[in-house]
Short mmCIF file of C-alpha atoms and ligand atoms in Angstrom, two decimals:
data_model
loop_
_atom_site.label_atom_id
_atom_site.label_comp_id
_atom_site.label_asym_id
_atom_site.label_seq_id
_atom_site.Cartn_x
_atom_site.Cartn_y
_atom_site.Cartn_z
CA UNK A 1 -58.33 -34.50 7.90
CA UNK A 2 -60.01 -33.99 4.77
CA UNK A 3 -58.36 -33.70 1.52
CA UNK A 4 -58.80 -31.18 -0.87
CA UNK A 5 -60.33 -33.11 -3.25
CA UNK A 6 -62.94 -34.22 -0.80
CA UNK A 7 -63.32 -30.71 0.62
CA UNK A 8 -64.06 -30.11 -3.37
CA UNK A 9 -66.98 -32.75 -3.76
CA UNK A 10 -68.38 -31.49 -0.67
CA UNK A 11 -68.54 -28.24 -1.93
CA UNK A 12 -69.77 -28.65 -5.29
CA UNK A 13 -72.66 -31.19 -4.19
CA UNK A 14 -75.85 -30.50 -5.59
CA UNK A 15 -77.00 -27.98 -3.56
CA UNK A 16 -80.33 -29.50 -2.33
CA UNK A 17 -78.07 -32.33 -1.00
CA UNK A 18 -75.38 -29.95 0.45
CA UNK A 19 -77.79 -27.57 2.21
CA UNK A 20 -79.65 -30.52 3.72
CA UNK A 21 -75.80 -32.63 5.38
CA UNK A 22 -74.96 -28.86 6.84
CA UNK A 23 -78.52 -28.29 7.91
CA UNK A 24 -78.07 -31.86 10.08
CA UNK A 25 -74.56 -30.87 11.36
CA UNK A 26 -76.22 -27.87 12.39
CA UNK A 27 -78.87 -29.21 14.10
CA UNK A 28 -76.76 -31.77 15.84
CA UNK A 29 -74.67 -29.16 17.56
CA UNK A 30 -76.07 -26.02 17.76
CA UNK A 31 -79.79 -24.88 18.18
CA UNK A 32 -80.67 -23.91 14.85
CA UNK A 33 -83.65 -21.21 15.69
CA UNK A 34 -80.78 -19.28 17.81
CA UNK A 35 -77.73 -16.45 16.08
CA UNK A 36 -75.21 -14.98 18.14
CA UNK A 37 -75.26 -10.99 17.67
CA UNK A 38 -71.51 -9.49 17.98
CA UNK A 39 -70.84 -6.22 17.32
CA UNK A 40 -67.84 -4.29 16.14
CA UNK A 41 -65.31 -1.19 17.00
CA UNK A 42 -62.88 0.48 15.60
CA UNK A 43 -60.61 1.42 17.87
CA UNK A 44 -57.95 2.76 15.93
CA UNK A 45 -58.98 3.36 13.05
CA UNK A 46 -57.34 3.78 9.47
CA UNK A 47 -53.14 5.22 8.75
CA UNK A 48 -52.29 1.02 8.52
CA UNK A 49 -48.86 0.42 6.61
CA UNK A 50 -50.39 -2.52 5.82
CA UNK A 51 -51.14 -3.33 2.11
CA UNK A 52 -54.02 -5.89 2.10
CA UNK A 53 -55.82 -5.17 -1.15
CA UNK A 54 -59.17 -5.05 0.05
CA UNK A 55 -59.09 -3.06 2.89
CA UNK A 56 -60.30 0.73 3.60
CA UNK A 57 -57.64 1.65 6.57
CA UNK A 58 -54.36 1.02 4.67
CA UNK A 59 -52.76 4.52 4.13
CA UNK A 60 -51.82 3.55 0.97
CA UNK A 61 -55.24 3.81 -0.63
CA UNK A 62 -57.22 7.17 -1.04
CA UNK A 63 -60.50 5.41 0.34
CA UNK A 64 -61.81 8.73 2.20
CA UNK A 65 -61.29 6.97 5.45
CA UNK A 66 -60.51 9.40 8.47
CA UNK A 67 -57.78 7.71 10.67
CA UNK A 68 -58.22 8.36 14.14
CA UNK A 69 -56.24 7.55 16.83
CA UNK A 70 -56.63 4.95 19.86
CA UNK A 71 -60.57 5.62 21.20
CA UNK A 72 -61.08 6.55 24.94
CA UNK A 73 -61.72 3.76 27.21
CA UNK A 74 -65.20 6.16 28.20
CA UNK A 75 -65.93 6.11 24.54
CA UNK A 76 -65.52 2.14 23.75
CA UNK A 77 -67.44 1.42 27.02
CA UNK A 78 -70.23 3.48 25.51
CA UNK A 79 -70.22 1.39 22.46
CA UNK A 80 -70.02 -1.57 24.48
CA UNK A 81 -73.14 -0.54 26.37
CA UNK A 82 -75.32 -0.33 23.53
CA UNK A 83 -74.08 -3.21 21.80
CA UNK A 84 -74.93 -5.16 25.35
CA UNK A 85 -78.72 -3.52 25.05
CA UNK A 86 -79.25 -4.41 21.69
CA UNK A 87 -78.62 -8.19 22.12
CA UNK A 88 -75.06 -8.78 21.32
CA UNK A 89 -73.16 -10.93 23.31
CA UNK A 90 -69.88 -10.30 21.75
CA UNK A 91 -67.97 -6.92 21.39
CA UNK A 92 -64.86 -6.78 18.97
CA UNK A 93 -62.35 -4.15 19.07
CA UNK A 94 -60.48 -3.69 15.95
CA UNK A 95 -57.10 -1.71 15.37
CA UNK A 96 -55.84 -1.02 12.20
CA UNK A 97 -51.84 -2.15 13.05
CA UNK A 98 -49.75 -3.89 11.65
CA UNK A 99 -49.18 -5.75 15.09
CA UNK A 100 -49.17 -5.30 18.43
CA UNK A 101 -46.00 -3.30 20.30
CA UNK A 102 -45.26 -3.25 23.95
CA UNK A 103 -45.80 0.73 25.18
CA UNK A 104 -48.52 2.84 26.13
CA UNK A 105 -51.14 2.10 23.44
CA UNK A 106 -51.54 -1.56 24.23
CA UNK A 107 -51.79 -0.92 27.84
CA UNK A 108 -54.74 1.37 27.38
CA UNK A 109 -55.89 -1.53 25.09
CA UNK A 110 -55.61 -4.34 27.83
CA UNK A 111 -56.94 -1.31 30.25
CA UNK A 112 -60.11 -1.45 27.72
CA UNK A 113 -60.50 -5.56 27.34
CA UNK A 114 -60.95 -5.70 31.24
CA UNK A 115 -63.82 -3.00 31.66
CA UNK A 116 -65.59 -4.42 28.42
CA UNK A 117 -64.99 -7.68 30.19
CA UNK A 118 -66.67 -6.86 33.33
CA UNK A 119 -70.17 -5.77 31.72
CA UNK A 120 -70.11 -9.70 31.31
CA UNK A 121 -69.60 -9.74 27.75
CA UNK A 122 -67.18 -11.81 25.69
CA UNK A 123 -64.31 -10.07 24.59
CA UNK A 124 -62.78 -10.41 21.33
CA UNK A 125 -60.14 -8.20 19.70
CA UNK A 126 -57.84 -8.22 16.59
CA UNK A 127 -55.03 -6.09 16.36
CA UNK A 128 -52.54 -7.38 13.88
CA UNK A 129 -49.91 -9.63 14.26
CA UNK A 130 -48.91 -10.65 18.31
CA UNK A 131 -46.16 -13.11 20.23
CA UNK A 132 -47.28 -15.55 23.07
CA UNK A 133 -46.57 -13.13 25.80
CA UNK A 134 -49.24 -10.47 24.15
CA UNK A 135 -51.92 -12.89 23.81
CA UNK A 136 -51.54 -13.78 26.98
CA UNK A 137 -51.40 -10.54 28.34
CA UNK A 138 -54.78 -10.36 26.94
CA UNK A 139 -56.22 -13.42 28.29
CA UNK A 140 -55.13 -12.09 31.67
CA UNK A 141 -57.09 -8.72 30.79
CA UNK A 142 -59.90 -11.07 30.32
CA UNK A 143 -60.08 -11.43 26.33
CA UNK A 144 -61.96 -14.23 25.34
CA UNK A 145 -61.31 -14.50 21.47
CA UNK A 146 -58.43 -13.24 19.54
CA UNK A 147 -59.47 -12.72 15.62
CA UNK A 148 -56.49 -12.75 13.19
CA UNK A 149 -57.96 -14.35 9.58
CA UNK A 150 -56.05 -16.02 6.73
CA UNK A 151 -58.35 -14.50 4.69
CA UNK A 152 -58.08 -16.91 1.73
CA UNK A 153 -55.78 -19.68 0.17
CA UNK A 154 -52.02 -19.50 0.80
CA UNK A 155 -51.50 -18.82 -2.96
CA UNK A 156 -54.05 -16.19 -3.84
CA UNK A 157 -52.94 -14.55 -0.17
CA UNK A 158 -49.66 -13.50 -1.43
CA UNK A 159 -51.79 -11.66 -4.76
CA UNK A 160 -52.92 -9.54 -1.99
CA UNK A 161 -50.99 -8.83 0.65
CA UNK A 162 -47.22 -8.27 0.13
CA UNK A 163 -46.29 -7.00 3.42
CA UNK A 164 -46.41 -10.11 5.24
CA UNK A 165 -46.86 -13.73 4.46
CA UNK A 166 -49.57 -16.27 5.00
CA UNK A 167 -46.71 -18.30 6.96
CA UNK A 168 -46.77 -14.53 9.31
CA UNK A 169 -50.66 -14.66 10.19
CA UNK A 170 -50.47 -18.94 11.29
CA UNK A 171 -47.43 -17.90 13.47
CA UNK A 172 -49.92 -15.02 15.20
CA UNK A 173 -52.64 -17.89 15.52
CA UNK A 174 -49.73 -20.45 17.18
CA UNK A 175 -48.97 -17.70 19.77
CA UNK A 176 -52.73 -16.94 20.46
CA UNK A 177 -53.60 -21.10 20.78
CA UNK A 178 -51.12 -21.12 22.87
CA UNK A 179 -51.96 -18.36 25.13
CA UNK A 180 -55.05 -20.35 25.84
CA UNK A 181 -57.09 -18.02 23.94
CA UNK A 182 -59.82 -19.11 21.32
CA UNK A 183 -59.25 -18.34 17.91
CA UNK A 184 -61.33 -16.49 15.46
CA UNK A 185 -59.98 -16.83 11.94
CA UNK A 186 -61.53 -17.18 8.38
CA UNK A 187 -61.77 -15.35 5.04
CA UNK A 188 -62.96 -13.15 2.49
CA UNK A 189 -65.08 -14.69 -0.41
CA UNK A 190 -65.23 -12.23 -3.46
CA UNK A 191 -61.81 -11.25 -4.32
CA UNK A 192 -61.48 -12.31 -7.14
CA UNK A 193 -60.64 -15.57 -6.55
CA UNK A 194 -61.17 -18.82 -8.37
CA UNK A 195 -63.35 -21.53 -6.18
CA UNK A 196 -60.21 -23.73 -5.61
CA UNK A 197 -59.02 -20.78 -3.98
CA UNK A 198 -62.10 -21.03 -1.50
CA UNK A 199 -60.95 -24.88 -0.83
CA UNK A 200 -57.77 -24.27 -0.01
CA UNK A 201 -58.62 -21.50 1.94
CA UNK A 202 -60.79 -24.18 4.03
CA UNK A 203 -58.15 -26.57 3.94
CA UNK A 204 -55.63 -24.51 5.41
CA UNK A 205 -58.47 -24.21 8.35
CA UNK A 206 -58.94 -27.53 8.83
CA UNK A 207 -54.55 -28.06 9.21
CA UNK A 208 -55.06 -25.76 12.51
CA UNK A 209 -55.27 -28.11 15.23
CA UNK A 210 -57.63 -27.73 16.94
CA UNK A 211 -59.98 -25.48 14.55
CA UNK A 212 -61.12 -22.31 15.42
CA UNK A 213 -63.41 -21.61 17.56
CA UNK A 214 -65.14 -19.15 15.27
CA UNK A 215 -64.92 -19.06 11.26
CA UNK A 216 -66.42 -15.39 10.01
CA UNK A 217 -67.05 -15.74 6.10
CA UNK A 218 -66.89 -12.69 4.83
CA UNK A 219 -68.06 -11.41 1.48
CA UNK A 220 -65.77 -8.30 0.51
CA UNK A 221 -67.11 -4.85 1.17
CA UNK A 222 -65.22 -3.31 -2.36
CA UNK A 223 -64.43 0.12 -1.16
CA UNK A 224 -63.53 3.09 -3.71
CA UNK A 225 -59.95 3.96 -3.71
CA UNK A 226 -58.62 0.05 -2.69
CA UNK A 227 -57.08 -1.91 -5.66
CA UNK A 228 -60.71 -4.57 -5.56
CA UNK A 229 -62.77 -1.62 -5.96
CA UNK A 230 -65.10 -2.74 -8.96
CA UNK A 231 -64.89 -5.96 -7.74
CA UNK A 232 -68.35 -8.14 -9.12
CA UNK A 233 -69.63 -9.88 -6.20
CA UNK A 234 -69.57 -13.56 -5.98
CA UNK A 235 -73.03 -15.12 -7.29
CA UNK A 236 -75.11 -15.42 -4.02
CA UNK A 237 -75.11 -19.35 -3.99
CA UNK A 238 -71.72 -19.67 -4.38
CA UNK A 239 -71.51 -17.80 -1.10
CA UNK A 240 -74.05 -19.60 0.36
CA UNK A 241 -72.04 -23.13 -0.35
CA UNK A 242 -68.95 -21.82 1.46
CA UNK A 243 -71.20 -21.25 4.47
CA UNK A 244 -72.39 -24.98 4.17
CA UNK A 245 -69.00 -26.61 3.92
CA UNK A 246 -67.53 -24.46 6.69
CA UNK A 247 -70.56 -25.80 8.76
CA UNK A 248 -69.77 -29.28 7.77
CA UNK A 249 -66.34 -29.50 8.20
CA UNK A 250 -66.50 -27.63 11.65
CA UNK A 251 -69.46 -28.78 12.90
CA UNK A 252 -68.61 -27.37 16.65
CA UNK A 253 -67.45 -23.55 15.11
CA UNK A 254 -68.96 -20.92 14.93
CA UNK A 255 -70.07 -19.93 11.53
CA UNK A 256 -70.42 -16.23 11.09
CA UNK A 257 -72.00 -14.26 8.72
CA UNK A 258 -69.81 -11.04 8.29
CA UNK A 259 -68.75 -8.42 6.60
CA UNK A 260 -71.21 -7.62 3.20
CA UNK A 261 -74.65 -8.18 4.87
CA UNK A 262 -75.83 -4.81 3.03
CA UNK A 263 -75.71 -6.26 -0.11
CA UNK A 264 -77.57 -9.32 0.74
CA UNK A 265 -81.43 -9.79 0.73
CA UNK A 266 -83.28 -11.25 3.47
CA UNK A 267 -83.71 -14.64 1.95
CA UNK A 268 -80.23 -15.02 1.04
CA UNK A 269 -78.99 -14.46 4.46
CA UNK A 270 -82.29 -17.04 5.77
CA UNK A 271 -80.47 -19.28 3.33
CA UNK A 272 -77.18 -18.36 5.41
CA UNK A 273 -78.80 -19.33 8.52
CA UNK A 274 -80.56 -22.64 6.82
CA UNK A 275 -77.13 -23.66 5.83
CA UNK A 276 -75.16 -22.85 9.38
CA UNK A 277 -74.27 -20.02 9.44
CA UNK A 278 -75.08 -19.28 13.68
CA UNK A 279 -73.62 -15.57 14.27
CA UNK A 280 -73.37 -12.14 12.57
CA UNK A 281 -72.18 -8.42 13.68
CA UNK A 282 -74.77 -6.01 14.20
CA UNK A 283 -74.71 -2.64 14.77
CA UNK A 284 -74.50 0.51 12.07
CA UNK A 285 -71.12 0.01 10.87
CA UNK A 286 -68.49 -2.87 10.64
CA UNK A 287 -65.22 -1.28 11.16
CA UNK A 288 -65.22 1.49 8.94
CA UNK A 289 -67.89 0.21 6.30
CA UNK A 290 -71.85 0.40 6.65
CA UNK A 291 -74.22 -2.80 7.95
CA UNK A 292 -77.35 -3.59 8.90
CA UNK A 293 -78.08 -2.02 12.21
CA UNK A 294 -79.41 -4.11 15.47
CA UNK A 295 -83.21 -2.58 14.75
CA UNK A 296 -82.94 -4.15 11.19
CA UNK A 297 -81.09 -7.75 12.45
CA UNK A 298 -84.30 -7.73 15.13
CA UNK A 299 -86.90 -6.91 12.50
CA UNK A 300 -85.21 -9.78 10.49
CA UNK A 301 -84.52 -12.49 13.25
CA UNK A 302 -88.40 -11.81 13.88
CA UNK A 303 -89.58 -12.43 10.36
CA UNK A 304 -87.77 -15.38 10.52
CA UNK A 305 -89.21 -16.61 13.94
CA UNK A 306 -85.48 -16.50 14.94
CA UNK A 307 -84.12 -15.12 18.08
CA UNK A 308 -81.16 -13.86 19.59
CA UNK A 309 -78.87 -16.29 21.29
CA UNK A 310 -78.14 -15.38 25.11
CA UNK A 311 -78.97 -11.87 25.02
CA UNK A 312 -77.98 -10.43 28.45
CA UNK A 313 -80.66 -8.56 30.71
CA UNK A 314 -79.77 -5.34 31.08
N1 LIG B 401 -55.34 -5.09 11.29
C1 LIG B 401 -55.76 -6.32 11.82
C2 LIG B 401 -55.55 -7.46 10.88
O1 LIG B 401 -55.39 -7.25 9.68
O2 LIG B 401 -55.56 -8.60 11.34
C3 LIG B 401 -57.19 -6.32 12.32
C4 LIG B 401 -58.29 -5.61 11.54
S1 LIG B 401 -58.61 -6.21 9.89
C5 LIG B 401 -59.63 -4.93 9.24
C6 LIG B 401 -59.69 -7.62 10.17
C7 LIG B 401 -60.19 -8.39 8.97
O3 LIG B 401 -61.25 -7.70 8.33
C8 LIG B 401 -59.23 -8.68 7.82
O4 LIG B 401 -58.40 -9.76 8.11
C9 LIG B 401 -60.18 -9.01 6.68
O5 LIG B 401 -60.43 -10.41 6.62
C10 LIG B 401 -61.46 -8.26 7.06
N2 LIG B 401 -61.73 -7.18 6.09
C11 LIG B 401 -61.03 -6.02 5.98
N3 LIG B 401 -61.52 -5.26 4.97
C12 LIG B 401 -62.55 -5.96 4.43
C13 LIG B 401 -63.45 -5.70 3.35
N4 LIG B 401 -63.36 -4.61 2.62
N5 LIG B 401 -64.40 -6.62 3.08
C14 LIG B 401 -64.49 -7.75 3.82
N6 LIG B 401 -63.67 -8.05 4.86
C15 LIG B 401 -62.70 -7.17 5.15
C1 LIG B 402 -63.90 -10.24 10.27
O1 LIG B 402 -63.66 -11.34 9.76
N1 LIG B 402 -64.65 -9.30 9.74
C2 LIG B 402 -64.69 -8.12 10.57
C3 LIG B 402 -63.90 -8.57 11.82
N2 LIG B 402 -63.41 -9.87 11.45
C4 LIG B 402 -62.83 -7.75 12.38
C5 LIG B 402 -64.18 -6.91 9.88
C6 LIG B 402 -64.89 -6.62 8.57
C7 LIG B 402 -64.37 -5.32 8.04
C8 LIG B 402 -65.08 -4.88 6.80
C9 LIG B 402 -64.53 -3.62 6.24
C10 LIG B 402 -64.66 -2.43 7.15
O2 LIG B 402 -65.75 -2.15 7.68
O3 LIG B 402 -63.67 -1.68 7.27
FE1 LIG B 403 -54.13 -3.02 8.11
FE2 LIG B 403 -55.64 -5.07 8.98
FE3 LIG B 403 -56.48 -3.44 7.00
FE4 LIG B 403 -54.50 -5.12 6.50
S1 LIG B 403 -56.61 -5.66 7.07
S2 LIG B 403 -54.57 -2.93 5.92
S3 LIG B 403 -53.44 -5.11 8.47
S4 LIG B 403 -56.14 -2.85 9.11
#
């Protein structure tokens, strides 16, 4: 395992020199001309007792978001449907709890997981914190991916989320490993955070053994009426080197480009792609925050001479 010191030189290479070693990884594993297009739901959206500093759906914070409750089954098939017609290959179904609790609601949620499942689509979902019998509950449902993120380093985790600990979300990942699940974790660039932050935060991905399957780098979304509103956004390199050392040190993940694609030009995310990054959510609207929709991603993977990995005939 890398240390964090070599994590560090990696990252700070000059950036012709970094850009070209995670443009080789890249090539060597994936097929660079091709991005993954997931796409996101909320299906519970907003109320969360949660206090994570940068996000829209904890009740705590006046952010305008309208909480709604668990979606219809017709209604997230609907979603699904689309998504599947635009390209994506990948539906995500988020719910804004704190974790997951046996009962009615999480039935209808592993009711949901099979139908999306059986339009031949992979399945991923994040709902908060779970045990080993949950996860695999879902695996059984036929989820593919479970997402749960440690979102940064361990120390500048616990400036911005007091309700549970860093120590909580590996435990979550443990239980969903060993459900036989794949995992789906990274982090939020942008917080605030110092760039030693950033290489811990990659450090602490490289400890999880194996890696996950999928890293989304997110750059924060700063949303009125959460304690990062105001937030400056990171300088656009700097962002583009975290994408390049993720790619390098997990040369077999999936690198995605997330949340905070609105603010980013063309070129910038080309740069993303250059670099290694090999996935991104389309559609309208993350969870509760506007993206790029799938008619924009298209025009863009064609000005790129990109294309869409695996889309699914319809
Ligand atoms: N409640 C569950 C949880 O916290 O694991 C699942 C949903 S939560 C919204 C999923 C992830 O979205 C968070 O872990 C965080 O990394 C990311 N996220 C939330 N708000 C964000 C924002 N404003 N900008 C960028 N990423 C954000
Ligand atoms: C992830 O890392 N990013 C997605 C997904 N996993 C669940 C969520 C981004 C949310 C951005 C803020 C919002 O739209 O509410
Ligand atoms: Fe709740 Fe997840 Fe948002 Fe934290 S990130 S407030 S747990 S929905």
């Amino acid at each position: 395992m890398p240390s964090t010191a070599e994590i560090r030189a990696i990252h700070d290479l000059p950036l012709p020199e970094l850009l070209f070693r995670a443009a080789t990884v890249h090539r060597a594993h994936w097929n660079p001309e091709e991005i993954q297009f997931c796409t996101l739901d909320s299906i519970k959206t907003g109320a969360c007792p949660e206090d994570c500093a940068y996000c829209p759906q904890a009740a705590r914070y006046d952010t305008g978001v309208k909480p709604e409750p668990l979606k219809e089954k017709a209604r997230v098939l609907e979603g699904a449907l689309a998504a599947r017609a635009a390209g994506s290959t990948r539906y995500c179904m988020g719910a804004s709890w704190r974790d997951v609790r046996d009962g009615e609601p999480f039935d209808q949620v592993l009711g949901i997981v099979s139908e999306v499942a059986a339009l031949g689509m992979e399945v991923c979902v994040t709902l908060g914190m779970l045990n080993v019998d949950q996860a695999r509950r879902l695996k059984a449902a036929g989820a593919t991916v479970y997402n749960h993120n440690i979102d940064s380093s361990r120390a500048f985790y616990e400036t911005i989320i007091s309700t549970r600990t860093f120590d909580d979300r590996l435990e979550t990942i443990r239980a969903v490993r060993e459900a036989g699940l794949e995992v789906c974790s990274g982090g939020i660039v942008g917080m605030g955070e110092k760039i030693d932050d950033r290489i811990h935060f990659l450090h602490e991905l490289t400890l999880l053994d194996p890696p996950p399957e999928s890293i989304p780098i997110n750059q924060l979304v700063a949303v009125e009426g959460t304690p990062l509103a105001g937030t400056e956004p990171p300088p656009p390199l700097e962002f583009i080197r975290m994408i390049a050392t993720a790619r390098i040190l997990f040369p077999r993940s999936r690198v995605r480009l997330s949340a905070g694609r609105t603010a980013m030009s063309d070129e910038l995310q080309a740069l993303a792609f250059f670099a290694g990054a090999n996935s991104l959510f389309t559609g309208d609207k993350l969870l509760t925050t506007p993206n790029p929709g799938a008619t924009r991603d298209h025009v863009l993977m064609d000005a790129l001479g990109m294309r869409v990995e695996g889309a699914l005939k319809v």
